[in-house]
PDB file of C-alpha atoms in Angstrom:
ATOM      1  CA  MET A   1     -62.261-106.371  82.044  1.00  0.00           C
ATOM      2  CA  PRO A   2     -64.742-105.280  84.057  1.00  0.00           C
ATOM      3  CA  THR A   3     -64.170-101.885  85.926  1.00  0.00           C
ATOM      4  CA  ASP A   4     -62.662-101.960  89.005  1.00  0.00           C
ATOM      5  CA  PHE A   5     -64.805 -98.678  90.658  1.00  0.00           C
ATOM      6  CA  ARG A   6     -62.776 -99.131  94.176  1.00  0.00           C
ATOM      7  CA  HIS A   7     -60.692 -96.541  92.036  1.00  0.00           C
ATOM      8  CA  THR A   8     -63.357 -94.271  91.902  1.00  0.00           C
ATOM      9  CA  ARG A   9     -61.857 -90.720  93.434  1.00  0.00           C
ATOM     10  CA  PHE A  10     -63.108 -87.305  93.780  1.00  0.00           C
ATOM     11  CA  LEU A  11     -62.642 -84.505  91.308  1.00  0.00           C
ATOM     12  CA  LYS A  12     -64.429 -81.589  91.832  1.00  0.00           C
ATOM     13  CA  SER A  13     -67.254 -79.811  91.896  1.00  0.00           C
ATOM     14  CA  ALA A  14     -68.946 -77.771  90.322  1.00  0.00           C
ATOM     15  CA  ALA A  15     -71.029 -75.304  90.039  1.00  0.00           C
ATOM     16  CA  GLU A  16     -71.507 -74.144  86.076  1.00  0.00           C
ATOM     17  CA  LEU A  17     -71.116 -76.310  83.091  1.00  0.00           C
ATOM     18  CA  THR A  18     -68.145 -74.243  81.894  1.00  0.00           C
ATOM     19  CA  ASP A  19     -67.115 -75.521  85.359  1.00  0.00           C
ATOM     20  CA  LEU A  20     -67.110 -79.228  84.183  1.00  0.00           C
ATOM     21  CA  PRO A  21     -63.841 -81.069  82.755  1.00  0.00           C
ATOM     22  CA  PRO A  22     -64.225 -80.945  78.417  1.00  0.00           C
ATOM     23  CA  ASN A  23     -66.769 -83.166  76.987  1.00  0.00           C
ATOM     24  CA  ALA A  24     -64.210 -86.211  76.070  1.00  0.00           C
ATOM     25  CA  GLY A  25     -64.313 -89.608  77.504  1.00  0.00           C
ATOM     26  CA  ARG A  26     -66.989 -91.139  78.583  1.00  0.00           C
ATOM     27  CA  GLU A  27     -69.755 -90.367  81.783  1.00  0.00           C
ATOM     28  CA  VAL A  28     -72.742 -91.577  83.574  1.00  0.00           C
ATOM     29  CA  ALA A  29     -74.645 -89.598  85.764  1.00  0.00           C
ATOM     30  CA  PHE A  30     -76.384 -90.254  89.474  1.00  0.00           C
ATOM     31  CA  ALA A  31     -79.781 -88.161  89.856  1.00  0.00           C
ATOM     32  CA  GLY A  32     -82.631 -88.407  92.172  1.00  0.00           C
ATOM     33  CA  ARG A  33     -84.835 -86.939  94.623  1.00  0.00           C
ATOM     34  CA  SER A  34     -83.650 -85.201  97.294  1.00  0.00           C
ATOM     35  CA  ASN A  35     -83.092 -87.782 100.599  1.00  0.00           C
ATOM     36  CA  ALA A  36     -84.165 -90.807  98.319  1.00  0.00           C
ATOM     37  CA  GLY A  37     -80.534 -92.847  98.478  1.00  0.00           C
ATOM     38  CA  LYS A  38     -78.835 -91.735  95.907  1.00  0.00           C
ATOM     39  CA  SER A  39     -75.264 -90.909  96.965  1.00  0.00           C
ATOM     40  CA  SER A  40     -75.912 -93.653  98.904  1.00  0.00           C
ATOM     41  CA  ALA A  41     -76.227 -95.721  95.625  1.00  0.00           C
ATOM     42  CA  LEU A  42     -72.657 -94.314  94.442  1.00  0.00           C
ATOM     43  CA  ASN A  43     -70.923 -95.039  97.534  1.00  0.00           C
ATOM     44  CA  ALA A  44     -72.547 -98.874  97.216  1.00  0.00           C
ATOM     45  CA  ILE A  45     -71.575 -98.707  93.855  1.00  0.00           C
ATOM     46  CA  THR A  46     -67.704 -97.857  94.006  1.00  0.00           C
ATOM     47  CA  GLY A  47     -67.557 -99.466  97.041  1.00  0.00           C
ATOM     48  CA  VAL A  48     -65.513 -96.756  98.003  1.00  0.00           C
ATOM     49  CA  ASN A  49     -67.718 -95.550 101.628  1.00  0.00           C
ATOM     50  CA  GLY A  50     -67.912 -91.796 102.090  1.00  0.00           C
ATOM     51  CA  LEU A  51     -67.287 -91.177  98.379  1.00  0.00           C
ATOM     52  CA  ALA A  52     -70.306 -89.192  98.162  1.00  0.00           C
ATOM     53  CA  ARG A  53     -72.004 -87.133 101.066  1.00  0.00           C
ATOM     54  CA  VAL A  54     -74.533 -88.573 102.712  1.00  0.00           C
ATOM     55  CA  SER A  55     -76.672 -86.658 104.688  1.00  0.00           C
ATOM     56  CA  LYS A  56     -80.333 -87.126 105.924  1.00  0.00           C
ATOM     57  CA  THR A  57     -80.673 -83.519 105.877  1.00  0.00           C
ATOM     58  CA  PRO A  58     -81.989 -83.174 102.144  1.00  0.00           C
ATOM     59  CA  GLY A  59     -81.230 -81.333  99.538  1.00  0.00           C
ATOM     60  CA  ARG A  60     -77.183 -81.143 100.696  1.00  0.00           C
ATOM     61  CA  THR A  61     -75.662 -82.171  97.535  1.00  0.00           C
ATOM     62  CA  GLN A  62     -76.419 -78.996  95.472  1.00  0.00           C
ATOM     63  CA  LEU A  63     -73.433 -78.708  92.691  1.00  0.00           C
ATOM     64  CA  ILE A  64     -72.526 -81.629  90.269  1.00  0.00           C
ATOM     65  CA  ASN A  65     -69.812 -83.510  92.106  1.00  0.00           C
ATOM     66  CA  LEU A  66     -67.636 -85.403  89.782  1.00  0.00           C
ATOM     67  CA  PHE A  67     -65.746 -88.635  90.181  1.00  0.00           C
ATOM     68  CA  VAL A  68     -62.895 -90.284  88.367  1.00  0.00           C
ATOM     69  CA  LEU A  69     -61.769 -94.237  87.604  1.00  0.00           C
ATOM     70  CA  ASP A  70     -59.461 -93.242  85.528  1.00  0.00           C
ATOM     71  CA  GLU A  71     -58.946 -90.011  82.835  1.00  0.00           C
ATOM     72  CA  ASN A  72     -61.254 -91.538  80.424  1.00  0.00           C
ATOM     73  CA  ARG A  73     -64.081 -91.571  82.921  1.00  0.00           C
ATOM     74  CA  ARG A  74     -66.610 -90.232  85.199  1.00  0.00           C
ATOM     75  CA  LEU A  75     -69.501 -90.921  87.114  1.00  0.00           C
ATOM     76  CA  VAL A  76     -71.205 -87.538  88.224  1.00  0.00           C
ATOM     77  CA  ASP A  77     -73.539 -86.977  90.700  1.00  0.00           C
ATOM     78  CA  LEU A  78     -76.405 -84.642  90.279  1.00  0.00           C
ATOM     79  CA  PRO A  79     -78.091 -82.227  92.961  1.00  0.00           C
ATOM     80  CA  GLY A  80     -80.554 -83.965  94.365  1.00  0.00           C
ATOM     81  CA  TYR A  81     -84.591 -82.262  92.909  1.00  0.00           C
ATOM     82  CA  GLY A  82     -87.612 -82.146  94.780  1.00  0.00           C
ATOM     83  CA  TYR A  83     -86.412 -80.759  98.179  1.00  0.00           C
ATOM     84  CA  ALA A  84     -89.187 -78.407  99.220  1.00  0.00           C
ATOM     85  CA  LYS A  85     -87.444 -75.932 101.823  1.00  0.00           C
ATOM     86  CA  VAL A  86     -84.709 -74.728  99.261  1.00  0.00           C
ATOM     87  CA  PRO A  87     -85.607 -71.895  98.125  1.00  0.00           C
ATOM     88  CA  ALA A  88     -87.546 -71.241  94.467  1.00  0.00           C
ATOM     89  CA  ALA A  89     -84.586 -69.203  93.165  1.00  0.00           C
ATOM     90  CA  VAL A  90     -82.527 -72.278  94.268  1.00  0.00           C
ATOM     91  CA  ARG A  91     -84.368 -74.919  92.933  1.00  0.00           C
ATOM     92  CA  GLU A  92     -84.849 -72.791  89.507  1.00  0.00           C
ATOM     93  CA  GLN A  93     -81.200 -72.976  89.265  1.00  0.00           C
ATOM     94  CA  TRP A  94     -80.837 -76.709  89.841  1.00  0.00           C
ATOM     95  CA  GLY A  95     -83.434 -77.191  87.118  1.00  0.00           C
ATOM     96  CA  ARG A  96     -81.700 -75.265  84.648  1.00  0.00           C
ATOM     97  CA  LEU A  97     -78.355 -76.684  85.462  1.00  0.00           C
ATOM     98  CA  MET A  98     -79.595 -80.248  85.267  1.00  0.00           C
ATOM     99  CA  GLU A  99     -81.764 -79.874  82.222  1.00  0.00           C
ATOM    100  CA  ASP A 100     -78.533 -77.961  80.504  1.00  0.00           C
ATOM    101  CA  TYR A 101     -76.447 -80.944  81.655  1.00  0.00           C
ATOM    102  CA  PHE A 102     -78.363 -83.472  79.841  1.00  0.00           C
ATOM    103  CA  GLN A 103     -79.044 -81.204  76.528  1.00  0.00           C
ATOM    104  CA  TYR A 104     -75.286 -80.254  76.364  1.00  0.00           C
ATOM    105  CA  ARG A 105     -72.897 -82.880  78.179  1.00  0.00           C
ATOM    106  CA  GLN A 106     -72.705 -85.317  74.513  1.00  0.00           C
ATOM    107  CA  VAL A 107     -69.736 -87.792  76.925  1.00  0.00           C
ATOM    108  CA  LEU A 108     -72.862 -88.998  79.523  1.00  0.00           C
ATOM    109  CA  GLY A 109     -73.185 -92.414  78.090  1.00  0.00           C
ATOM    110  CA  GLY A 110     -76.866 -93.297  80.922  1.00  0.00           C
ATOM    111  CA  LEU A 111     -78.654 -92.152  83.965  1.00  0.00           C
ATOM    112  CA  VAL A 112     -78.627 -93.747  86.859  1.00  0.00           C
ATOM    113  CA  LEU A 113     -82.013 -92.477  88.664  1.00  0.00           C
ATOM    114  CA  GLY A 114     -82.458 -93.082  92.206  1.00  0.00           C
ATOM    115  CA  MET A 115     -86.111 -94.081  93.814  1.00  0.00           C
ATOM    116  CA  ASP A 116     -87.037 -94.118  97.543  1.00  0.00           C
ATOM    117  CA  ILE A 117     -89.429 -97.737  96.762  1.00  0.00           C
ATOM    118  CA  CYS A 118     -92.016 -96.638  99.174  1.00  0.00           C
ATOM    119  CA  HIS A 119     -91.918 -93.613  96.422  1.00  0.00           C
ATOM    120  CA  PRO A 120     -91.337 -93.609  93.354  1.00  0.00           C
ATOM    121  CA  LEU A 121     -92.164 -91.988  90.779  1.00  0.00           C
ATOM    122  CA  THR A 122     -93.086 -88.883  91.494  1.00  0.00           C
ATOM    123  CA  GLU A 123     -93.447 -85.552  89.556  1.00  0.00           C
ATOM    124  CA  PHE A 124     -89.702 -84.553  88.955  1.00  0.00           C
ATOM    125  CA  ASP A 125     -88.897 -88.448  88.364  1.00  0.00           C
ATOM    126  CA  GLN A 126     -91.212 -87.941  85.379  1.00  0.00           C
ATOM    127  CA  ARG A 127     -89.618 -84.837  84.784  1.00  0.00           C
ATOM    128  CA  MET A 128     -85.984 -86.396  84.615  1.00  0.00           C
ATOM    129  CA  LEU A 129     -87.383 -89.722  82.695  1.00  0.00           C
ATOM    130  CA  ALA A 130     -89.023 -86.901  79.869  1.00  0.00           C
ATOM    131  CA  TRP A 131     -85.794 -85.545  79.588  1.00  0.00           C
ATOM    132  CA  CYS A 132     -83.684 -88.446  78.753  1.00  0.00           C
ATOM    133  CA  GLY A 133     -86.726 -90.149  76.667  1.00  0.00           C
ATOM    134  CA  PRO A 134     -85.997 -87.805  73.578  1.00  0.00           C
ATOM    135  CA  LEU A 135     -82.071 -87.815  74.165  1.00  0.00           C
ATOM    136  CA  GLY A 136     -82.268 -91.712  73.749  1.00  0.00           C
ATOM    137  CA  LEU A 137     -79.913 -91.601  76.825  1.00  0.00           C
ATOM    138  CA  PRO A 138     -80.414 -95.364  78.800  1.00  0.00           C
ATOM    139  CA  VAL A 139     -81.295 -95.194  82.556  1.00  0.00           C
ATOM    140  CA  LEU A 140     -81.181 -97.621  85.147  1.00  0.00           C
ATOM    141  CA  VAL A 141     -83.770 -97.050  87.714  1.00  0.00           C
ATOM    142  CA  LEU A 142     -82.908 -97.558  91.793  1.00  0.00           C
ATOM    143  CA  LEU A 143     -85.560 -98.586  93.773  1.00  0.00           C
ATOM    144  CA  THR A 144     -83.236 -97.784  97.032  1.00  0.00           C
ATOM    145  CA  LYS A 145     -83.931 -98.433 100.454  1.00  0.00           C
ATOM    146  CA  ALA A 146     -85.299-102.001  99.493  1.00  0.00           C
ATOM    147  CA  ASP A 147     -84.342-103.156 102.742  1.00  0.00           C
ATOM    148  CA  LYS A 148     -87.311-101.407 104.491  1.00  0.00           C
ATOM    149  CA  LEU A 149     -89.569-103.823 102.441  1.00  0.00           C
ATOM    150  CA  THR A 150     -89.690-107.920 102.399  1.00  0.00           C
ATOM    151  CA  ARG A 151     -88.859-108.892  99.457  1.00  0.00           C
ATOM    152  CA  ASN A 152     -91.882-110.010  98.084  1.00  0.00           C
ATOM    153  CA  HIS A 153     -93.191-106.011  98.897  1.00  0.00           C
ATOM    154  CA  ALA A 154     -89.942-105.208  97.236  1.00  0.00           C
ATOM    155  CA  ASN A 155     -90.493-107.201  93.703  1.00  0.00           C
ATOM    156  CA  GLN A 156     -94.466-105.850  93.852  1.00  0.00           C
ATOM    157  CA  ALA A 157     -92.613-102.578  93.695  1.00  0.00           C
ATOM    158  CA  ARG A 158     -90.503-103.646  91.186  1.00  0.00           C
ATOM    159  CA  GLN A 159     -92.952-104.982  89.347  1.00  0.00           C
ATOM    160  CA  ALA A 160     -95.825-102.023  89.484  1.00  0.00           C
ATOM    161  CA  VAL A 161     -92.997 -99.399  88.408  1.00  0.00           C
ATOM    162  CA  SER A 162     -91.497-101.714  85.489  1.00  0.00           C
ATOM    163  CA  ARG A 163     -95.043-101.344  83.509  1.00  0.00           C
ATOM    164  CA  GLN A 164     -95.319 -97.560  84.339  1.00  0.00           C
ATOM    165  CA  LEU A 165     -92.240 -97.683  82.517  1.00  0.00           C
ATOM    166  CA  ALA A 166     -92.609 -99.750  80.088  1.00  0.00           C
ATOM    167  CA  ASP A 167     -92.829 -97.843  77.251  1.00  0.00           C
ATOM    168  CA  LEU A 168     -89.344 -95.883  78.285  1.00  0.00           C
ATOM    169  CA  PRO A 169     -86.317 -97.876  77.265  1.00  0.00           C
ATOM    170  CA  VAL A 170     -85.053 -98.775  81.055  1.00  0.00           C
ATOM    171  CA  GLN A 171     -83.829-101.160  83.270  1.00  0.00           C
ATOM    172  CA  VAL A 172     -85.503-101.245  86.932  1.00  0.00           C
ATOM    173  CA  GLU A 173     -84.205-102.496  89.858  1.00  0.00           C
ATOM    174  CA  VAL A 174     -84.187-103.140  93.747  1.00  0.00           C
ATOM    175  CA  PHE A 175     -81.165-101.996  95.214  1.00  0.00           C
ATOM    176  CA  SER A 176     -80.365-101.781  98.874  1.00  0.00           C
ATOM    177  CA  ALA A 177     -77.263 -99.810  99.281  1.00  0.00           C
ATOM    178  CA  VAL A 178     -76.840-101.256 103.927  1.00  0.00           C
ATOM    179  CA  SER A 179     -77.906-104.962 102.081  1.00  0.00           C
ATOM    180  CA  GLY A 180     -75.992-104.684  98.805  1.00  0.00           C
ATOM    181  CA  GLN A 181     -79.145-105.940  96.535  1.00  0.00           C
ATOM    182  CA  GLY A 182     -78.399-105.063  93.095  1.00  0.00           C
ATOM    183  CA  VAL A 183     -75.107-103.242  93.760  1.00  0.00           C
ATOM    184  CA  ASP A 184     -73.403-105.987  91.016  1.00  0.00           C
ATOM    185  CA  VAL A 185     -76.692-105.227  88.748  1.00  0.00           C
ATOM    186  CA  ALA A 186     -75.686-101.695  88.932  1.00  0.00           C
ATOM    187  CA  ARG A 187     -72.275-102.586  88.268  1.00  0.00           C
ATOM    188  CA  GLU A 188     -72.250-104.390  85.271  1.00  0.00           C
ATOM    189  CA  VAL A 189     -74.679-102.213  83.602  1.00  0.00           C
ATOM    190  CA  ILE A 190     -72.671 -98.522  84.233  1.00  0.00           C
ATOM    191  CA  ASP A 191     -69.644-100.552  83.394  1.00  0.00           C
ATOM    192  CA  GLY A 192     -71.262-100.958  79.851  1.00  0.00           C
ATOM    193  CA  TRP A 193     -72.491 -98.283  79.464  1.00  0.00           C
ATOM    194  CA  LEU A 194     -68.620 -96.806  80.183  1.00  0.00           C
ATOM    195  CA  THR A 195     -66.820 -99.307  77.689  1.00  0.00           C
ATOM    196  CA  ALA A 196     -70.108 -98.755  74.561  1.00  0.00           C
TER     197      ALA A 196
END
């Protein structure tokens, strides 16, 4: 039976790995460049408005935010990356925190990587994919804010990104939290990771 994401609720925020729940159960992480729409994607996929804080100010998510579906399954909103106005020391701390999270979190079943469809595959996106590669971690790339493009242009963008990532175990989908495009596909992929 498919997961009912509408039961997702906020659990806690974590500034360090030691603040995370025990390394048990299953997690799916959401990552992306600051202001790429990953929090909006998380809200759209769960169908819970306001679950993840959405802001027009880049760099708002500065902690690891955990959301629970049930006692064994969690969704994890990672800090946004690549925002220049955040102090260098904070950016470095975020980088270390995320790298440690990927390396030590054995319960991680997959990564949802949000990329603004108009600005995909930034240096930081590629670094995130490089972290996942050696771990064999499956990645769902959501090309967010697709409602800003025509369907034809959005599909062209998806094809271009898919070609660039052809050597990696990633799935690329066009996504819009506004229109709902790609939401069902994302739910199906995440459900598979959480129940594997």
